[in-house]
Amino acid sequence: MSFYDHDELTKWGFRKLGSNVLISRRASFHGIQRISIGNNVRIDDFCVLSAGEEGISIGSHVHIAVFVSLIGAAKITIGDFAGLSGRSSIYSSSDDFSGHFLTGPTVPPNYTNVISRPVNIGRHAVVGAGAVVLPGVSIAEGAAIGALSVVNRDCDPFIIYAGTPARPLKSRDRHLLDLEMSLRASEPTNPNQ
Ligand SMILES: CC(C)(COP(=O)(O)OP(=O)(O)OC[C@H]1O[C@@H](n2cnc3c(N)ncnc32)[C@H](O)[C@@H]1OP(=O)(O)O)[C@@H](O)C(=O)NCCC(=O)NCCS
């Protein structure tokens, strides 16, 4: 994979850009001045990050895998150590599918009823391949979402969810928090953190 170098990224005008950020040359960004990225982040090929009015905030040690999209007018927040697997889709805005309105960006807004609500993916949360996260959802710290799930409700901390719609399956071990402490202790202090 070919990544931009840091000097190139600093010219783009991110709201915030940390250190050791790897962004594929095949990823695309919209509303870049409303996107914040922490340290040690990797964004892979064919990702689309489209930040609306409230922006996108990505923490540190976050991996966004191939073909992931983050789209919507309301705020999207991705916590430290979270991961978005390939082809997962995070929406903070959605059209109204009820039939009472037209849909899509090609018709005037007074014919549509777009719903926008913030999405929060907590620290250490992982979203499985192909999962869809809908507007207004908050995935708490350490929750995990199975592949191809549709997440339409909030998820509790350190629970594994799967299915359409996503339902709780089992608890998730908290040992990863010990590993985080150990990793942080080994990292050099970053003055920007
Ligand atoms: C959700 C997940 C973590 C559960 O794994 P697990 O703990 O080994 O659980 P199991 O395979 O024993 O499955 C438990 C139950 O959940 C069901 N299940 C598992 N994954 C599911 C999924 N994605 N959607 C719907 N049901 C699922 C299983 O069929 C099983 O049901 P049963 O008890 O009726 O037989 C895993 O299946 C998964 O989806 N991982 C995503 C991995 C991924 O996307 N990786 C991308 C690269 S990082």
XYZ file of N, CA and C and ligand atoms in Angstrom:
627
model
N 0.848 -1.188 0.000
C 0.000 0.000 0.000
C 0.890 1.247 0.000
N 0.488 2.252 -0.747
C 1.284 3.471 -0.805
C 0.595 4.558 0.025
N 1.336 5.113 0.978
C 0.763 6.102 1.897
C 1.341 7.494 1.613
N 0.546 8.526 1.930
C 1.066 9.895 1.876
C 2.130 10.075 2.949
N 3.099 10.944 2.687
C 4.028 11.226 3.780
C 3.505 12.401 4.607
N 4.076 12.547 5.795
C 3.532 13.494 6.769
C 3.498 14.928 6.224
N 4.555 15.304 5.477
C 4.606 16.672 4.936
C 3.437 16.933 3.994
N 3.083 15.927 3.189
C 1.931 16.094 2.295
C 0.654 16.281 3.113
N 0.486 15.450 4.138
C -0.749 15.505 4.935
C -0.905 16.837 5.668
N 0.200 17.407 6.114
C 0.092 18.652 6.884
C -0.433 19.801 6.009
N -0.286 19.669 4.685
C -0.765 20.740 3.792
C -2.269 20.658 3.522
N -2.885 19.550 3.881
C -4.298 19.356 3.522
C -5.259 20.191 4.355
N -4.866 20.581 5.562
C -5.744 21.400 6.399
C -6.658 20.626 7.320
N -6.206 19.449 7.789
C -6.988 18.744 8.812
C -7.183 19.652 10.026
N -8.301 19.481 10.729
C -8.509 20.250 11.970
C -7.404 19.911 12.961
N -7.046 18.627 13.012
C -5.926 18.207 13.856
C -5.296 16.992 13.186
N -3.985 16.910 13.226
C -3.287 15.762 12.634
C -2.169 15.350 13.576
N -2.236 14.124 14.061
C -1.223 13.628 14.981
C 0.009 13.125 14.249
N 0.834 12.391 14.990
C 2.050 11.848 14.394
C 1.824 10.381 14.007
N 2.684 9.901 13.136
C 2.609 8.514 12.652
C 1.213 8.179 12.098
N 0.738 9.030 11.220
C -0.559 8.800 10.559
C -0.289 8.312 9.140
N -0.791 7.130 8.841
C -0.611 6.547 7.511
C -1.949 6.577 6.783
N -1.998 7.301 5.681
C -3.231 7.398 4.888
C -2.923 6.949 3.469
N -3.665 5.959 3.016
C -3.467 5.443 1.662
C -3.729 6.525 0.624
N -2.940 6.493 -0.434
C -3.158 7.418 -1.547
C -4.465 7.122 -2.280
N -5.110 6.007 -1.952
C -6.379 5.667 -2.609
C -7.598 5.977 -1.728
N -7.379 6.577 -0.579
C -8.513 6.965 0.278
C -8.990 8.352 -0.132
N -10.280 8.669 0.117
C -10.746 10.034 -0.185
C -11.394 10.714 1.015
N -11.249 12.032 1.024
C -11.684 12.847 2.162
C -12.511 14.022 1.662
N -13.590 14.306 2.371
C -14.408 15.491 2.088
C -14.599 16.240 3.403
N -14.539 17.544 3.367
C -14.671 18.348 4.597
C -13.465 18.175 5.497
N -12.297 18.173 4.903
C -11.072 17.826 5.632
C -10.820 18.751 6.822
N -11.249 20.016 6.703
C -11.030 20.964 7.808
C -11.877 20.617 9.029
N -12.793 19.668 8.875
C -13.624 19.228 10.008
C -13.220 17.828 10.485
N -12.056 17.354 10.057
C -11.600 16.008 10.442
C -10.372 16.115 11.346
N -10.459 15.456 12.523
C -9.317 15.398 13.449
C -8.803 13.967 13.507
N -7.498 13.832 13.498
C -6.883 12.495 13.544
C -5.797 12.506 14.614
N -5.814 11.502 15.481
C -4.824 11.394 16.548
C -3.508 10.800 16.063
N -2.789 10.160 16.975
C -1.490 9.558 16.652
C -1.648 8.075 16.320
N -0.734 7.565 15.526
C -0.701 6.123 15.222
C -2.033 5.650 14.628
N -2.376 6.250 13.533
C -3.635 5.922 12.846
C -3.299 5.443 11.443
N -4.028 4.411 10.982
C -3.848 3.965 9.587
C -5.198 3.894 8.886
N -5.260 4.518 7.722
C -6.483 4.536 6.904
C -6.123 3.933 5.550
N -6.772 2.824 5.214
C -6.354 2.012 4.070
C -7.056 2.392 2.759
N -6.719 1.634 1.718
C -7.236 1.897 0.367
C -8.761 1.987 0.334
N -9.240 2.911 -0.487
C -10.663 3.032 -0.858
C -11.588 3.400 0.301
N -11.024 3.907 1.383
C -11.881 4.458 2.438
C -12.403 5.817 1.986
N -13.623 6.151 2.423
C -14.198 7.467 2.148
C -14.599 8.083 3.485
N -14.009 9.224 3.804
C -14.382 9.956 5.020
C -14.998 11.269 4.583
N -16.314 11.377 4.781
C -17.039 12.570 4.342
C -17.602 13.251 5.584
N -16.924 14.294 6.013
C -17.297 14.968 7.259
C -18.328 16.040 6.990
N -19.474 15.942 7.661
C -20.503 16.957 7.566
C -20.225 18.100 8.530
N -21.295 18.850 8.833
C -21.141 20.065 9.644
C -20.431 19.808 10.966
N -20.726 18.676 11.611
C -20.195 18.438 12.963
C -18.854 17.701 12.957
N -18.437 17.221 11.815
C -17.092 16.691 11.679
C -16.906 15.242 12.094
N -15.663 14.802 11.920
C -15.234 13.437 12.266
C -14.024 13.564 13.172
N -14.060 12.838 14.283
C -12.930 12.875 15.209
C -12.415 11.455 15.413
N -11.162 11.239 15.091
C -10.545 9.907 15.191
C -9.453 9.981 16.250
N -9.481 9.045 17.182
C -8.501 9.039 18.267
C -7.154 8.495 17.820
N -6.432 7.900 18.770
C -5.101 7.357 18.489
C -5.141 5.835 18.476
N -4.189 5.235 17.746
C -4.138 3.775 17.583
C -5.441 3.255 16.976
N -5.865 3.911 15.927
C -7.101 3.510 15.233
C -6.732 2.986 13.850
N -7.313 1.841 13.483
C -7.130 1.316 12.129
C -8.473 1.341 11.402
N -8.486 1.951 10.232
C -9.678 1.990 9.383
C -9.310 1.217 8.114
N -9.909 0.042 7.972
C -9.480 -0.903 6.935
C -10.121 -0.589 5.580
N -9.753 -1.376 4.589
C -10.158 -1.097 3.195
C -11.676 -0.956 3.037
N -12.059 -0.026 2.185
C -13.459 0.179 1.769
C -14.383 0.639 2.897
N -13.845 1.159 3.974
C -14.711 1.683 5.048
C -15.219 3.069 4.655
N -16.470 3.363 5.009
C -16.970 4.728 4.799
C -17.499 5.306 6.104
N -17.190 6.584 6.295
C -17.734 7.361 7.418
C -18.400 8.571 6.800
N -19.728 8.637 6.907
C -20.476 9.631 6.149
C -21.608 10.200 6.998
N -21.790 11.511 6.968
C -22.965 12.110 7.597
C -22.714 13.498 8.123
N -23.832 14.213 8.358
C -23.741 15.593 8.826
C -23.421 15.677 10.306
N -23.922 14.729 11.107
C -23.699 14.785 12.556
C -22.318 14.227 12.889
N -21.866 14.519 14.087
C -20.508 14.161 14.516
C -20.310 12.640 14.516
N -19.166 12.207 14.002
C -18.742 10.803 14.119
C -17.458 10.799 14.938
N -17.456 10.025 16.020
C -16.294 9.974 16.906
C -15.798 8.536 16.989
N -14.512 8.363 16.761
C -13.894 7.033 16.860
C -12.850 7.111 17.981
N -13.034 6.306 19.016
C -12.156 6.385 20.184
C -10.812 5.693 19.981
N -9.904 5.947 20.927
C -8.569 5.338 20.883
C -8.679 3.803 20.823
N -7.795 3.188 20.055
C -7.680 1.728 19.935
C -8.903 1.073 19.286
N -9.791 1.872 18.717
C -10.936 1.282 18.018
C -10.501 0.810 16.635
N -11.274 -0.100 16.051
C -10.950 -0.599 14.713
C -12.207 -0.762 13.890
N -12.113 -0.348 12.632
C -13.228 -0.517 11.705
C -12.765 -1.477 10.622
N -13.364 -2.670 10.565
C -12.945 -3.680 9.590
C -13.449 -3.345 8.191
N -12.860 -4.034 7.219
C -13.136 -3.766 5.814
C -14.621 -3.743 5.490
N -14.986 -2.766 4.677
C -16.354 -2.596 4.159
C -17.382 -2.245 5.217
N -16.954 -1.915 6.422
C -17.959 -1.432 7.376
C -18.346 0.002 6.997
N -19.575 0.378 7.363
C -20.130 1.679 6.956
C -20.711 2.363 8.182
N -20.245 3.574 8.424
C -20.696 4.324 9.591
C -21.464 5.541 9.075
N -22.738 5.609 9.395
C -23.581 6.714 8.911
C -24.076 7.559 10.079
N -23.825 8.858 10.016
C -24.449 9.761 11.000
C -25.615 10.521 10.366
N -25.899 10.245 9.110
C -27.107 10.780 8.453
C -27.724 9.677 7.614
N -29.040 9.713 7.517
C -29.723 8.744 6.650
C -30.972 9.384 6.079
N -31.330 8.993 4.861
C -32.616 9.397 4.312
C -33.741 8.728 5.089
N -34.948 9.250 4.929
C -36.172 8.677 5.496
C -36.713 7.676 4.474
N -36.710 6.393 4.836
C -37.100 5.327 3.899
C -38.597 5.014 3.970
N -39.394 5.803 4.716
C -40.796 5.462 4.971
C -41.681 5.548 3.738
N -41.244 6.295 2.757
C -42.096 6.548 1.591
C -42.799 7.897 1.663
N -42.674 8.574 2.788
C -43.288 9.897 2.924
C -42.455 10.988 2.246
N -41.253 10.658 1.832
C -40.326 11.664 1.286
C -39.557 11.071 0.116
N -39.032 11.957 -0.726
C -38.069 11.514 -1.721
C -36.725 11.292 -1.023
N -35.843 10.597 -1.705
C -34.548 10.276 -1.094
C -33.402 10.665 -2.030
N -32.268 10.908 -1.412
C -31.043 11.131 -2.177
C -30.724 12.594 -2.374
N -29.471 12.841 -2.715
C -28.989 14.217 -2.824
C -29.343 14.900 -4.142
N -30.009 14.167 -5.061
C -30.289 14.782 -6.371
C -31.602 15.535 -6.386
N -32.388 15.436 -5.272
C -33.647 16.192 -5.213
C -33.496 17.320 -4.185
N -34.302 18.399 -4.307
C -34.162 19.508 -3.357
C -34.440 19.033 -1.923
N -33.726 19.612 -0.935
C -33.839 19.150 0.450
C -35.258 19.225 1.016
N -36.118 20.144 0.500
C -37.480 20.225 1.048
C -38.354 19.034 0.638
N -37.857 18.174 -0.254
C -38.571 16.950 -0.626
C -38.085 15.739 0.183
N -37.031 15.930 0.971
C -36.441 14.803 1.706
C -36.586 15.026 3.208
N -36.268 14.014 3.970
C -36.304 14.123 5.441
C -35.075 13.401 5.990
N -33.930 13.993 5.766
C -32.681 13.359 6.214
C -32.579 13.482 7.733
N -32.299 12.342 8.369
C -32.147 12.314 9.830
C -30.648 12.277 10.127
N -30.180 13.186 10.984
C -28.752 13.218 11.338
C -28.616 13.157 12.852
N -27.875 12.167 13.319
C -27.605 12.043 14.767
C -26.178 11.562 14.960
N -25.513 12.021 16.030
C -24.110 11.651 16.228
C -23.912 10.146 16.420
N -22.791 9.677 15.947
C -22.389 8.269 16.143
C -21.096 8.260 16.943
N -21.065 7.408 17.945
C -19.861 7.303 18.765
C -19.384 5.853 18.797
N -18.153 5.648 18.364
C -17.535 4.314 18.458
C -16.497 4.437 19.574
N -16.734 3.760 20.670
C -15.925 3.976 21.871
C -14.518 3.406 21.771
N -13.728 3.737 22.774
C -12.370 3.195 22.871
C -12.421 1.659 22.825
N -11.483 1.084 22.088
C -11.338 -0.375 22.001
C -12.536 -1.081 21.354
N -13.488 -0.329 20.845
C -14.582 -1.000 20.131
C -14.061 -1.484 18.778
N -14.574 -2.637 18.337
C -14.217 -3.122 16.998
C -15.498 -3.407 16.226
N -15.487 -2.983 14.985
C -16.654 -3.170 14.119
C -16.239 -4.161 13.038
N -16.964 -5.288 12.953
C -16.586 -6.362 12.029
C -16.836 -6.013 10.573
N -16.283 -6.860 9.715
C -16.331 -6.619 8.274
C -17.768 -6.476 7.775
N -17.994 -5.453 6.995
C -19.293 -5.271 6.340
C -20.419 -4.811 7.245
N -20.131 -4.534 8.511
C -21.203 -4.091 9.417
C -21.642 -2.672 9.067
N -22.899 -2.377 9.386
C -23.453 -1.041 9.132
C -23.886 -0.450 10.474
N -23.407 0.752 10.765
C -23.772 1.459 11.999
C -24.622 2.660 11.614
N -25.834 2.711 12.170
C -26.814 3.727 11.753
C -26.762 4.976 12.646
N -27.341 6.095 12.168
C -27.270 7.351 12.921
C -27.804 7.222 14.350
N -27.148 7.914 15.266
C -27.591 7.967 16.655
C -27.025 6.878 17.537
N -26.309 5.918 16.941
C -25.810 4.772 17.714
C -24.539 5.137 18.470
N -24.484 4.650 19.714
C -23.270 4.791 20.498
C -22.787 3.388 20.856
N -21.604 3.048 20.407
C -21.006 1.742 20.711
C -20.025 1.999 21.851
N -20.324 1.451 23.006
C -19.544 1.791 24.205
C -18.151 1.168 24.159
N -17.322 1.611 25.083
C -15.940 1.124 25.169
C -15.900 -0.408 25.140
N -15.031 -0.934 24.312
C -14.759 -2.368 24.324
C -15.823 -3.250 23.720
N -16.903 -2.689 23.201
C -17.912 -3.538 22.549
C -17.367 -4.013 21.204
N -17.803 -5.203 20.772
C -17.371 -5.740 19.471
C -18.608 -6.079 18.658
N -18.544 -5.792 17.376
C -19.685 -5.994 16.477
C -19.308 -7.038 15.437
N -20.105 -8.103 15.320
C -19.804 -9.172 14.367
C -19.916 -8.719 12.919
N -19.301 -9.525 12.066
C -19.323 -9.230 10.631
C -20.767 -9.162 10.128
N -21.005 -8.255 9.210
C -22.286 -8.098 8.507
C -23.468 -7.742 9.412
N -23.193 -7.244 10.588
C -24.279 -6.840 11.495
C -24.819 -5.469 11.106
N -26.067 -5.218 11.484
C -26.643 -3.875 11.371
C -26.862 -3.360 12.796
N -26.176 -2.289 13.130
C -26.243 -1.762 14.494
C -27.194 -0.571 14.503
N -28.369 -0.776 15.075
C -29.366 0.310 15.090
C -29.707 0.763 16.509
N -29.034 0.171 17.513
C -29.245 0.593 18.907
C -27.900 0.689 19.598
N -27.894 1.420 20.718
C -26.646 1.561 21.477
C -26.135 0.189 21.948
N -24.823 0.078 22.068
C -24.194 -1.176 22.510
C -23.470 -0.940 23.824
N -23.627 -1.861 24.753
C -23.030 -1.743 26.095
C -21.538 -2.096 26.066
N -20.808 -1.619 27.096
C -19.366 -1.866 27.115
C -19.012 -3.352 27.232
N -17.949 -3.748 26.543
C -17.369 -5.082 26.632
C -18.401 -6.200 26.445
N -19.256 -5.984 25.462
C -20.198 -7.028 25.034
C -19.961 -7.243 23.540
N -20.024 -8.517 23.110
C -19.937 -8.836 21.678
C -21.368 -8.936 21.135
N -21.599 -8.209 20.065
C -22.914 -8.181 19.415
C -22.784 -8.762 18.008
N -23.871 -9.356 17.509
C -23.861 -9.771 16.101
C -25.289 -9.898 15.607
N -25.431 -9.862 14.306
C -26.719 -10.104 13.674
C -27.354 -8.861 13.111
N -28.532 -9.079 12.509
C -29.274 -8.003 11.861
C -30.700 -8.010 12.382
N -31.078 -7.116 13.275
C -30.226 -6.128 13.929
C -29.287 -6.784 14.942
N -28.240 -6.066 15.301
C -27.227 -6.620 16.210
C -27.823 -6.868 17.600
N -27.589 -8.070 18.108
C -28.040 -8.446 19.457
C -26.833 -8.889 20.266
N -26.904 -8.752 21.617
C -25.762 -9.190 22.429
C -25.572 -10.699 22.364
N -24.316 -11.127 22.178
C -24.000 -12.561 22.120
C -23.385 -13.053 23.422
N -22.374 -12.294 23.880
C -21.590 -12.740 25.037
C -20.724 -11.576 25.504
N -20.071 -11.747 26.651
C -19.203 -10.661 27.105
C -17.828 -10.761 26.445
N -17.129 -9.637 26.458
C -15.784 -9.563 25.857
C -14.782 -9.327 26.982
N -13.660 -10.008 26.933
C -12.674 -9.911 28.010
C -12.074 -8.500 28.086
N -11.776 -8.074 29.322
C -11.198 -6.728 29.534
C -9.676 -6.753 29.597
N -9.084 -7.898 29.333
C -7.621 -7.981 29.391
C -6.955 -6.954 28.480
N -7.626 -6.578 27.420
C -7.021 -5.615 26.485
C -6.703 -4.285 27.177
N -7.413 -3.982 28.279
C -7.105 -2.731 28.996
C -5.729 -2.806 29.663
N -5.361 -4.013 30.163
C -4.014 -4.204 30.732
C -2.966 -4.032 29.623
N -3.295 -4.582 28.452
C -2.350 -4.462 27.323
C -2.183 -3.006 26.912
N -3.279 -2.253 26.967
C -3.183 -0.818 26.634
C -2.227 -0.116 27.601
N -2.384 -0.412 28.896
C -1.518 0.247 29.896
C -0.057 -0.089 29.634
N 0.190 -1.350 29.319
C 1.555 -1.792 29.052
C 2.118 -1.099 27.799
N 1.294 -1.005 26.752
C 1.737 -0.339 25.519
C 2.013 1.141 25.778
N 1.098 1.792 26.502
C 1.280 3.230 26.769
C 2.556 3.477 27.573
N 2.843 2.582 28.511
C 4.046 2.745 29.334
C 5.308 2.635 28.479
N 5.213 1.880 27.386
C 6.393 1.671 26.543
C 6.553 2.752 25.466
N 5.497 3.572 25.285
C 5.551 4.572 24.221
C 6.282 5.823 24.689
N 7.065 6.464 23.811
C 7.677 7.732 24.188
C 6.599 8.782 24.427
N 6.830 9.699 25.351
C 5.852 10.750 25.634
C 5.759 11.672 24.439
N 4.534 11.930 23.988
C 4.325 12.805 22.832
C 3.834 14.160 23.337
N 4.563 15.232 23.065
C 4.155 16.537 23.568
C 2.800 17.000 23.039
N 2.353 16.419 21.909
C 1.064 16.829 21.339
C -0.123 16.117 21.979
N 0.141 15.092 22.824
C -0.967 14.318 23.382
C -1.588 15.004 24.580
C -19.195 -12.065 16.372
C -17.929 -12.922 16.452
C -16.801 -12.119 17.099
C -18.297 -14.098 17.340
O -17.245 -15.023 17.321
P -17.225 -16.187 18.420
O -17.073 -15.571 19.772
O -16.184 -17.172 18.011
O -18.683 -16.768 18.405
P -19.277 -18.074 17.667
O -18.680 -18.278 16.322
O -19.196 -19.188 18.662
O -20.784 -17.654 17.474
C -21.715 -17.553 18.537
C -23.108 -17.460 17.915
O -23.215 -16.225 17.203
C -23.495 -16.446 15.813
N -22.702 -15.488 15.053
C -21.361 -15.356 15.043
N -20.992 -14.348 14.267
C -22.122 -13.820 13.751
C -22.367 -12.764 12.871
N -21.379 -12.022 12.391
N -23.648 -12.472 12.566
C -24.668 -13.213 13.062
N -24.491 -14.253 13.926
C -23.211 -14.536 14.263
C -23.039 -17.875 15.567
O -23.725 -18.432 14.469
C -23.399 -18.547 16.872
O -24.773 -18.766 16.902
P -25.397 -20.105 17.612
O -24.991 -20.005 19.054
O -26.860 -19.964 17.377
O -24.764 -21.241 16.913
C -17.453 -13.381 15.048
O -18.336 -14.361 14.523
C -17.372 -12.249 14.041
O -18.339 -11.898 13.343
N -16.179 -11.656 13.961
C -15.921 -10.547 13.062
C -14.503 -10.665 12.575
C -14.204 -9.694 11.457
O -15.062 -9.016 10.905
N -12.937 -9.594 11.133
C -12.481 -8.680 10.092
C -10.995 -8.549 10.044
S -10.334 -7.907 11.567
